[in-house]
């Protein structure tokens, strides 16, 4: 079983733990379902706080994957409209330091709302990652809310924008769809050996 332990919550760069540890970060717009995804991966309801007031999380949360030892890093959500210019500046500055210093960063899971067409801020993040040659894993969240007939269209749209090597995973924290596939992609990106017993047949396509 996957065990995630919250090791560090960092509001400033000084609070970052050692960033040469292999790590995979999670990024997405505020309210995209990042906390829910972390809880679903860990099989715990309250590991990451699910906020009813969007845009609240300003910290980077470093979760340690027990056994494997790598970090799953929950980056603060972006694109929350009610945030002030100063706050957005602080967010950007903290992200800059994180990306500069995280020598152990192996990949970023970009969370994208499966019900929405590609959004400007998501595309900006994606081009940033592509420019920096940081491998990307796309998770299309809230897939339980995306109608069957819309799924393939959304997937097609993203496939055109992403590099062919980027995994594109339909995910639902509610039903567990894509959970094993995403976790396998994260472990592989983090340089872990894939577990041979981890065979699964999920309807991801
Ligand atoms: N139906 C459905 N709702 C979800 C899913 N994931 C998150 N949500 C809801 O979306 C809202 C934001 O979720 P949260 O995990 O706090 O998003 P965050 O701001 O990205 O961390 C909450 O009301 C969640 O219950 C999902 O897979 N399915
Ligand atoms: Mg959250």
PDB file of C-alpha atoms and ligand atoms in Angstrom:
ATOM      1  CA  UNK A   1       0.000   0.000   0.000  1.00  0.00           C
ATOM      2  CA  UNK A   2       1.082   3.544  -0.682  1.00  0.00           C
ATOM      3  CA  UNK A   3       1.938   5.549   2.379  1.00  0.00           C
ATOM      4  CA  UNK A   4       2.451   9.292   2.092  1.00  0.00           C
ATOM      5  CA  UNK A   5       3.666  11.246   5.076  1.00  0.00           C
ATOM      6  CA  UNK A   6       3.569  15.024   5.249  1.00  0.00           C
ATOM      7  CA  UNK A   7       7.156  15.874   6.116  1.00  0.00           C
ATOM      8  CA  UNK A   8       7.456  19.630   5.572  1.00  0.00           C
ATOM      9  CA  UNK A   9       5.134  22.530   4.924  1.00  0.00           C
ATOM     10  CA  UNK A  10       7.082  25.451   3.476  1.00  0.00           C
ATOM     11  CA  UNK A  11       5.816  29.011   3.147  1.00  0.00           C
ATOM     12  CA  UNK A  12       9.254  30.412   2.319  1.00  0.00           C
ATOM     13  CA  UNK A  13      12.291  29.093   0.474  1.00  0.00           C
ATOM     14  CA  UNK A  14      14.172  28.884   3.787  1.00  0.00           C
ATOM     15  CA  UNK A  15      11.719  26.231   4.907  1.00  0.00           C
ATOM     16  CA  UNK A  16      12.355  23.933   1.929  1.00  0.00           C
ATOM     17  CA  UNK A  17      13.845  20.571   2.853  1.00  0.00           C
ATOM     18  CA  UNK A  18      16.830  19.214   0.957  1.00  0.00           C
ATOM     19  CA  UNK A  19      15.826  19.532  -2.691  1.00  0.00           C
ATOM     20  CA  UNK A  20      18.241  17.011  -4.131  1.00  0.00           C
ATOM     21  CA  UNK A  21      15.963  14.180  -2.993  1.00  0.00           C
ATOM     22  CA  UNK A  22      14.163  12.677  -6.028  1.00  0.00           C
ATOM     23  CA  UNK A  23      10.808  14.379  -6.263  1.00  0.00           C
ATOM     24  CA  UNK A  24       7.727  14.730  -8.394  1.00  0.00           C
ATOM     25  CA  UNK A  25       5.704  17.929  -8.032  1.00  0.00           C
ATOM     26  CA  UNK A  26       1.971  18.449  -8.467  1.00  0.00           C
ATOM     27  CA  UNK A  27       0.735  21.677 -10.009  1.00  0.00           C
ATOM     28  CA  UNK A  28      -2.602  22.999 -11.117  1.00  0.00           C
ATOM     29  CA  UNK A  29      -5.074  25.790 -10.941  1.00  0.00           C
ATOM     30  CA  UNK A  30      -6.677  26.462  -7.631  1.00  0.00           C
ATOM     31  CA  UNK A  31      -9.695  24.163  -7.109  1.00  0.00           C
ATOM     32  CA  UNK A  32      -8.638  21.709  -9.855  1.00  0.00           C
ATOM     33  CA  UNK A  33      -8.721  18.845  -7.337  1.00  0.00           C
ATOM     34  CA  UNK A  34      -5.087  18.633  -6.224  1.00  0.00           C
ATOM     35  CA  UNK A  35      -5.719  17.965  -2.553  1.00  0.00           C
ATOM     36  CA  UNK A  36      -8.390  15.417  -3.416  1.00  0.00           C
ATOM     37  CA  UNK A  37      -5.958  13.679  -5.758  1.00  0.00           C
ATOM     38  CA  UNK A  38      -3.285  13.464  -3.065  1.00  0.00           C
ATOM     39  CA  UNK A  39      -5.787  12.052  -0.602  1.00  0.00           C
ATOM     40  CA  UNK A  40      -7.006   9.550  -3.194  1.00  0.00           C
ATOM     41  CA  UNK A  41      -3.450   8.414  -3.940  1.00  0.00           C
ATOM     42  CA  UNK A  42      -2.731   7.998  -0.258  1.00  0.00           C
ATOM     43  CA  UNK A  43      -6.106   6.424   0.468  1.00  0.00           C
ATOM     44  CA  UNK A  44      -6.641   8.920   3.266  1.00  0.00           C
ATOM     45  CA  UNK A  45      -9.437  11.411   3.476  1.00  0.00           C
ATOM     46  CA  UNK A  46      -7.710  14.186   5.365  1.00  0.00           C
ATOM     47  CA  UNK A  47      -4.025  14.060   4.513  1.00  0.00           C
ATOM     48  CA  UNK A  48      -4.277  17.140   2.307  1.00  0.00           C
ATOM     49  CA  UNK A  49      -6.861  19.714   3.266  1.00  0.00           C
ATOM     50  CA  UNK A  50      -9.734  20.081   0.865  1.00  0.00           C
ATOM     51  CA  UNK A  51     -10.678  23.692   1.135  1.00  0.00           C
ATOM     52  CA  UNK A  52     -14.140  25.048   0.563  1.00  0.00           C
ATOM     53  CA  UNK A  53     -12.548  28.476   0.144  1.00  0.00           C
ATOM     54  CA  UNK A  54     -10.489  28.166  -3.010  1.00  0.00           C
ATOM     55  CA  UNK A  55      -7.101  29.785  -3.286  1.00  0.00           C
ATOM     56  CA  UNK A  56      -6.177  29.414   0.343  1.00  0.00           C
ATOM     57  CA  UNK A  57      -3.159  27.148   0.118  1.00  0.00           C
ATOM     58  CA  UNK A  58       0.018  29.146  -0.136  1.00  0.00           C
ATOM     59  CA  UNK A  59       2.492  26.588   1.070  1.00  0.00           C
ATOM     60  CA  UNK A  60       4.483  23.870  -0.626  1.00  0.00           C
ATOM     61  CA  UNK A  61       3.779  20.563   1.050  1.00  0.00           C
ATOM     62  CA  UNK A  62       6.439  17.887   0.886  1.00  0.00           C
ATOM     63  CA  UNK A  63       5.006  14.391   1.223  1.00  0.00           C
ATOM     64  CA  UNK A  64       7.434  11.514   1.601  1.00  0.00           C
ATOM     65  CA  UNK A  65       6.518   8.259  -0.104  1.00  0.00           C
ATOM     66  CA  UNK A  66       7.331   5.691   2.546  1.00  0.00           C
ATOM     67  CA  UNK A  67       9.448   2.838   1.249  1.00  0.00           C
ATOM     68  CA  UNK A  68      10.379   4.544  -2.003  1.00  0.00           C
ATOM     69  CA  UNK A  69      11.689   7.629  -0.226  1.00  0.00           C
ATOM     70  CA  UNK A  70      10.980  10.216  -2.885  1.00  0.00           C
ATOM     71  CA  UNK A  71       8.947  13.372  -2.323  1.00  0.00           C
ATOM     72  CA  UNK A  72       5.605  14.201  -3.766  1.00  0.00           C
ATOM     73  CA  UNK A  73       5.518  17.995  -3.657  1.00  0.00           C
ATOM     74  CA  UNK A  74       2.180  19.760  -3.546  1.00  0.00           C
ATOM     75  CA  UNK A  75       2.742  23.186  -5.127  1.00  0.00           C
ATOM     76  CA  UNK A  76       0.317  25.982  -4.258  1.00  0.00           C
ATOM     77  CA  UNK A  77      -2.496  26.347  -6.786  1.00  0.00           C
ATOM     78  CA  UNK A  78      -2.369  29.163  -9.291  1.00  0.00           C
ATOM     79  CA  UNK A  79      -4.932  31.319 -11.022  1.00  0.00           C
ATOM     80  CA  UNK A  80      -7.101  32.209  -8.074  1.00  0.00           C
ATOM     81  CA  UNK A  81      -8.786  35.404  -9.218  1.00  0.00           C
ATOM     82  CA  UNK A  82      -9.272  36.965  -5.802  1.00  0.00           C
ATOM     83  CA  UNK A  83      -5.616  36.873  -4.948  1.00  0.00           C
ATOM     84  CA  UNK A  84      -3.898  40.259  -4.840  1.00  0.00           C
ATOM     85  CA  UNK A  85      -1.092  41.260  -7.153  1.00  0.00           C
ATOM     86  CA  UNK A  86       1.354  41.094  -4.239  1.00  0.00           C
ATOM     87  CA  UNK A  87       0.236  37.566  -3.409  1.00  0.00           C
ATOM     88  CA  UNK A  88       0.556  36.480  -7.031  1.00  0.00           C
ATOM     89  CA  UNK A  89       4.057  37.967  -7.071  1.00  0.00           C
ATOM     90  CA  UNK A  90       4.990  36.068  -3.916  1.00  0.00           C
ATOM     91  CA  UNK A  91       3.603  32.876  -5.430  1.00  0.00           C
ATOM     92  CA  UNK A  92       5.634  33.342  -8.613  1.00  0.00           C
ATOM     93  CA  UNK A  93       8.809  34.164  -6.675  1.00  0.00           C
ATOM     94  CA  UNK A  94       8.476  31.089  -4.483  1.00  0.00           C
ATOM     95  CA  UNK A  95       7.836  28.893  -7.528  1.00  0.00           C
ATOM     96  CA  UNK A  96      10.919  30.327  -9.231  1.00  0.00           C
ATOM     97  CA  UNK A  97      13.115  29.464  -6.277  1.00  0.00           C
ATOM     98  CA  UNK A  98      11.602  25.998  -6.058  1.00  0.00           C
ATOM     99  CA  UNK A  99      12.192  25.222  -9.723  1.00  0.00           C
ATOM    100  CA  UNK A 100      15.715  26.666  -9.592  1.00  0.00           C
ATOM    101  CA  UNK A 101      16.749  24.773  -6.502  1.00  0.00           C
ATOM    102  CA  UNK A 102      14.983  21.454  -6.912  1.00  0.00           C
ATOM    103  CA  UNK A 103      17.808  19.509  -8.471  1.00  0.00           C
ATOM    104  CA  UNK A 104      15.970  16.324  -7.534  1.00  0.00           C
ATOM    105  CA  UNK A 105      12.864  17.251  -9.522  1.00  0.00           C
ATOM    106  CA  UNK A 106      12.076  14.430 -11.949  1.00  0.00           C
ATOM    107  CA  UNK A 107       8.674  15.427 -13.300  1.00  0.00           C
ATOM    108  CA  UNK A 108       5.652  17.621 -12.717  1.00  0.00           C
ATOM    109  CA  UNK A 109       2.136  16.254 -12.641  1.00  0.00           C
ATOM    110  CA  UNK A 110      -0.011  18.971 -14.206  1.00  0.00           C
ATOM    111  CA  UNK A 111      -3.624  18.740 -13.096  1.00  0.00           C
ATOM    112  CA  UNK A 112      -6.117  19.828 -15.717  1.00  0.00           C
ATOM    113  CA  UNK A 113      -9.861  19.994 -15.275  1.00  0.00           C
ATOM    114  CA  UNK A 114     -11.289  17.380 -17.647  1.00  0.00           C
ATOM    115  CA  UNK A 115     -14.416  19.472 -18.168  1.00  0.00           C
ATOM    116  CA  UNK A 116     -12.645  22.578 -19.412  1.00  0.00           C
ATOM    117  CA  UNK A 117     -10.890  23.394 -22.643  1.00  0.00           C
ATOM    118  CA  UNK A 118      -7.161  24.200 -22.230  1.00  0.00           C
ATOM    119  CA  UNK A 119      -6.796  27.326 -20.080  1.00  0.00           C
ATOM    120  CA  UNK A 120      -4.243  30.088 -20.562  1.00  0.00           C
ATOM    121  CA  UNK A 121      -2.456  29.588 -17.235  1.00  0.00           C
ATOM    122  CA  UNK A 122      -2.226  25.838 -17.785  1.00  0.00           C
ATOM    123  CA  UNK A 123      -0.689  26.404 -21.192  1.00  0.00           C
ATOM    124  CA  UNK A 124       1.805  28.849 -19.681  1.00  0.00           C
ATOM    125  CA  UNK A 125       2.869  26.285 -17.116  1.00  0.00           C
ATOM    126  CA  UNK A 126       3.159  23.619 -19.790  1.00  0.00           C
ATOM    127  CA  UNK A 127       5.355  25.779 -22.015  1.00  0.00           C
ATOM    128  CA  UNK A 128       7.513  26.672 -19.030  1.00  0.00           C
ATOM    129  CA  UNK A 129       8.039  22.974 -18.254  1.00  0.00           C
ATOM    130  CA  UNK A 130       8.753  22.227 -21.905  1.00  0.00           C
ATOM    131  CA  UNK A 131      11.295  25.078 -22.076  1.00  0.00           C
ATOM    132  CA  UNK A 132      13.014  23.766 -18.961  1.00  0.00           C
ATOM    133  CA  UNK A 133      12.882  20.183 -20.277  1.00  0.00           C
ATOM    134  CA  UNK A 134      11.027  19.017 -17.182  1.00  0.00           C
ATOM    135  CA  UNK A 135       9.050  15.824 -17.917  1.00  0.00           C
ATOM    136  CA  UNK A 136       5.325  16.260 -17.545  1.00  0.00           C
ATOM    137  CA  UNK A 137       2.507  13.939 -16.533  1.00  0.00           C
ATOM    138  CA  UNK A 138      -0.964  15.248 -17.334  1.00  0.00           C
ATOM    139  CA  UNK A 139      -3.816  14.262 -15.022  1.00  0.00           C
ATOM    140  CA  UNK A 140      -7.292  15.162 -16.247  1.00  0.00           C
ATOM    141  CA  UNK A 141      -9.168  15.630 -12.991  1.00  0.00           C
ATOM    142  CA  UNK A 142     -12.819  15.206 -11.980  1.00  0.00           C
ATOM    143  CA  UNK A 143     -13.249  12.701 -14.814  1.00  0.00           C
ATOM    144  CA  UNK A 144     -16.400  11.386 -13.108  1.00  0.00           C
ATOM    145  CA  UNK A 145     -17.985  14.732 -13.940  1.00  0.00           C
ATOM    146  CA  UNK A 146     -16.874  14.673 -17.561  1.00  0.00           C
ATOM    147  CA  UNK A 147     -19.434  13.072 -19.832  1.00  0.00           C
ATOM    148  CA  UNK A 148     -18.298   9.969 -21.658  1.00  0.00           C
ATOM    149  CA  UNK A 149     -18.739  11.532 -25.047  1.00  0.00           C
ATOM    150  CA  UNK A 150     -16.642  14.559 -24.053  1.00  0.00           C
ATOM    151  CA  UNK A 151     -13.724  12.545 -22.711  1.00  0.00           C
ATOM    152  CA  UNK A 152     -12.144  11.569 -25.983  1.00  0.00           C
ATOM    153  CA  UNK A 153     -12.469  15.119 -27.283  1.00  0.00           C
ATOM    154  CA  UNK A 154     -10.709  16.532 -24.209  1.00  0.00           C
ATOM    155  CA  UNK A 155      -8.000  13.894 -24.465  1.00  0.00           C
ATOM    156  CA  UNK A 156      -7.507  14.648 -28.136  1.00  0.00           C
ATOM    157  CA  UNK A 157      -7.174  18.381 -27.448  1.00  0.00           C
ATOM    158  CA  UNK A 158      -4.487  17.782 -24.854  1.00  0.00           C
ATOM    159  CA  UNK A 159      -2.662  15.208 -26.948  1.00  0.00           C
ATOM    160  CA  UNK A 160      -2.173  17.831 -29.617  1.00  0.00           C
ATOM    161  CA  UNK A 161      -0.642  20.244 -27.106  1.00  0.00           C
ATOM    162  CA  UNK A 162       1.549  17.860 -25.148  1.00  0.00           C
ATOM    163  CA  UNK A 163       4.593  15.943 -26.177  1.00  0.00           C
ATOM    164  CA  UNK A 164       3.784  12.352 -27.204  1.00  0.00           C
ATOM    165  CA  UNK A 165       5.921  11.045 -24.335  1.00  0.00           C
ATOM    166  CA  UNK A 166       3.783  12.759 -21.684  1.00  0.00           C
ATOM    167  CA  UNK A 167       1.366  10.371 -19.988  1.00  0.00           C
ATOM    168  CA  UNK A 168      -2.222  11.635 -20.181  1.00  0.00           C
ATOM    169  CA  UNK A 169      -4.342  10.123 -17.440  1.00  0.00           C
ATOM    170  CA  UNK A 170      -8.052  10.494 -16.783  1.00  0.00           C
ATOM    171  CA  UNK A 171      -8.433  10.754 -13.038  1.00  0.00           C
ATOM    172  CA  UNK A 172     -11.232  10.849 -10.523  1.00  0.00           C
ATOM    173  CA  UNK A 173     -10.682  11.205  -6.806  1.00  0.00           C
ATOM    174  CA  UNK A 174     -14.313  10.253  -6.392  1.00  0.00           C
ATOM    175  CA  UNK A 175     -14.314   6.915  -8.215  1.00  0.00           C
ATOM    176  CA  UNK A 176     -10.608   6.111  -8.106  1.00  0.00           C
ATOM    177  CA  UNK A 177     -10.370   6.126 -11.878  1.00  0.00           C
ATOM    178  CA  UNK A 178      -6.755   6.379 -13.032  1.00  0.00           C
ATOM    179  CA  UNK A 179      -5.335   6.101  -9.548  1.00  0.00           C
ATOM    180  CA  UNK A 180      -3.084   3.096 -10.145  1.00  0.00           C
ATOM    181  CA  UNK A 181      -2.017   4.375 -13.557  1.00  0.00           C
ATOM    182  CA  UNK A 182      -1.086   7.773 -12.148  1.00  0.00           C
ATOM    183  CA  UNK A 183       0.792   6.310  -9.237  1.00  0.00           C
ATOM    184  CA  UNK A 184       2.728   4.008 -11.570  1.00  0.00           C
ATOM    185  CA  UNK A 185       3.604   6.994 -13.801  1.00  0.00           C
ATOM    186  CA  UNK A 186       4.767   9.006 -10.775  1.00  0.00           C
ATOM    187  CA  UNK A 187       6.927   6.164  -9.461  1.00  0.00           C
ATOM    188  CA  UNK A 188       8.435   5.585 -12.860  1.00  0.00           C
ATOM    189  CA  UNK A 189       9.207   9.309 -13.228  1.00  0.00           C
ATOM    190  CA  UNK A 190      10.783   9.295  -9.772  1.00  0.00           C
ATOM    191  CA  UNK A 191      13.114   6.553 -10.952  1.00  0.00           C
ATOM    192  CA  UNK A 192      11.516   3.731  -8.975  1.00  0.00           C
ATOM    193  CA  UNK A 193      11.336   0.262 -10.404  1.00  0.00           C
ATOM    194  CA  UNK A 194       7.851  -0.573 -11.559  1.00  0.00           C
ATOM    195  CA  UNK A 195       6.201  -3.221  -9.440  1.00  0.00           C
ATOM    196  CA  UNK A 196       5.502  -6.264 -11.586  1.00  0.00           C
ATOM    197  CA  UNK A 197       2.495  -7.210  -9.477  1.00  0.00           C
ATOM    198  CA  UNK A 198       0.898  -3.901 -10.312  1.00  0.00           C
ATOM    199  CA  UNK A 199      -1.095  -5.140 -13.264  1.00  0.00           C
ATOM    200  CA  UNK A 200      -4.348  -3.451 -13.732  1.00  0.00           C
ATOM    201  CA  UNK A 201      -6.970  -2.932 -16.309  1.00  0.00           C
ATOM    202  CA  UNK A 202      -8.402   0.487 -15.973  1.00  0.00           C
ATOM    203  CA  UNK A 203     -10.565   2.146 -18.519  1.00  0.00           C
ATOM    204  CA  UNK A 204      -8.365   5.083 -19.243  1.00  0.00           C
ATOM    205  CA  UNK A 205      -8.846   5.469 -22.885  1.00  0.00           C
TER     206      UNK A 205
HETATM  207  N1  LIG B   1     -16.814  15.048  -8.549  1.00  0.00           N
HETATM  208  C1  LIG B   1     -15.563  15.270  -8.180  1.00  0.00           C
HETATM  209  N2  LIG B   1     -15.239  16.336  -7.422  1.00  0.00           N
HETATM  210  C2  LIG B   1     -13.940  16.545  -7.091  1.00  0.00           C
HETATM  211  C3  LIG B   1     -12.924  15.649  -7.528  1.00  0.00           C
HETATM  212  N3  LIG B   1     -11.750  16.118  -7.054  1.00  0.00           N
HETATM  213  C4  LIG B   1     -12.023  17.241  -6.355  1.00  0.00           C
HETATM  214  N4  LIG B   1     -13.342  17.513  -6.367  1.00  0.00           N
HETATM  215  C5  LIG B   1     -14.016  18.663  -5.701  1.00  0.00           C
HETATM  216  O1  LIG B   1     -13.454  19.874  -6.199  1.00  0.00           O
HETATM  217  C6  LIG B   1     -13.295  20.836  -5.150  1.00  0.00           C
HETATM  218  C7  LIG B   1     -11.821  21.267  -5.036  1.00  0.00           C
HETATM  219  O2  LIG B   1     -11.054  20.160  -4.643  1.00  0.00           O
HETATM  220  P1  LIG B   1      -9.626  20.296  -3.948  1.00  0.00           P
HETATM  221  O3  LIG B   1      -9.061  18.930  -3.890  1.00  0.00           O
HETATM  222  O4  LIG B   1      -9.710  21.070  -2.664  1.00  0.00           O
HETATM  223  O5  LIG B   1      -8.866  21.194  -5.040  1.00  0.00           O
HETATM  224  P2  LIG B   1      -7.463  21.971  -4.928  1.00  0.00           P
HETATM  225  O6  LIG B   1      -7.799  23.398  -4.652  1.00  0.00           O
HETATM  226  O7  LIG B   1      -6.862  21.808  -6.283  1.00  0.00           O
HETATM  227  O8  LIG B   1      -6.646  21.314  -3.866  1.00  0.00           O
HETATM  228  C8  LIG B   1     -13.813  20.170  -3.888  1.00  0.00           C
HETATM  229  O9  LIG B   1     -15.135  20.566  -3.692  1.00  0.00           O
HETATM  230  C9  LIG B   1     -13.726  18.683  -4.212  1.00  0.00           C
HETATM  231  O10 LIG B   1     -14.669  17.910  -3.513  1.00  0.00           O
HETATM  232  C10 LIG B   1     -13.305  14.515  -8.333  1.00  0.00           C
HETATM  233  O11 LIG B   1     -12.487  13.692  -8.779  1.00  0.00           O
HETATM  234  N5  LIG B   1     -14.627  14.382  -8.619  1.00  0.00           N
HETATM  235 MG1  LIG B   2      -5.655  22.108  -2.247  1.00  0.00          MG
END
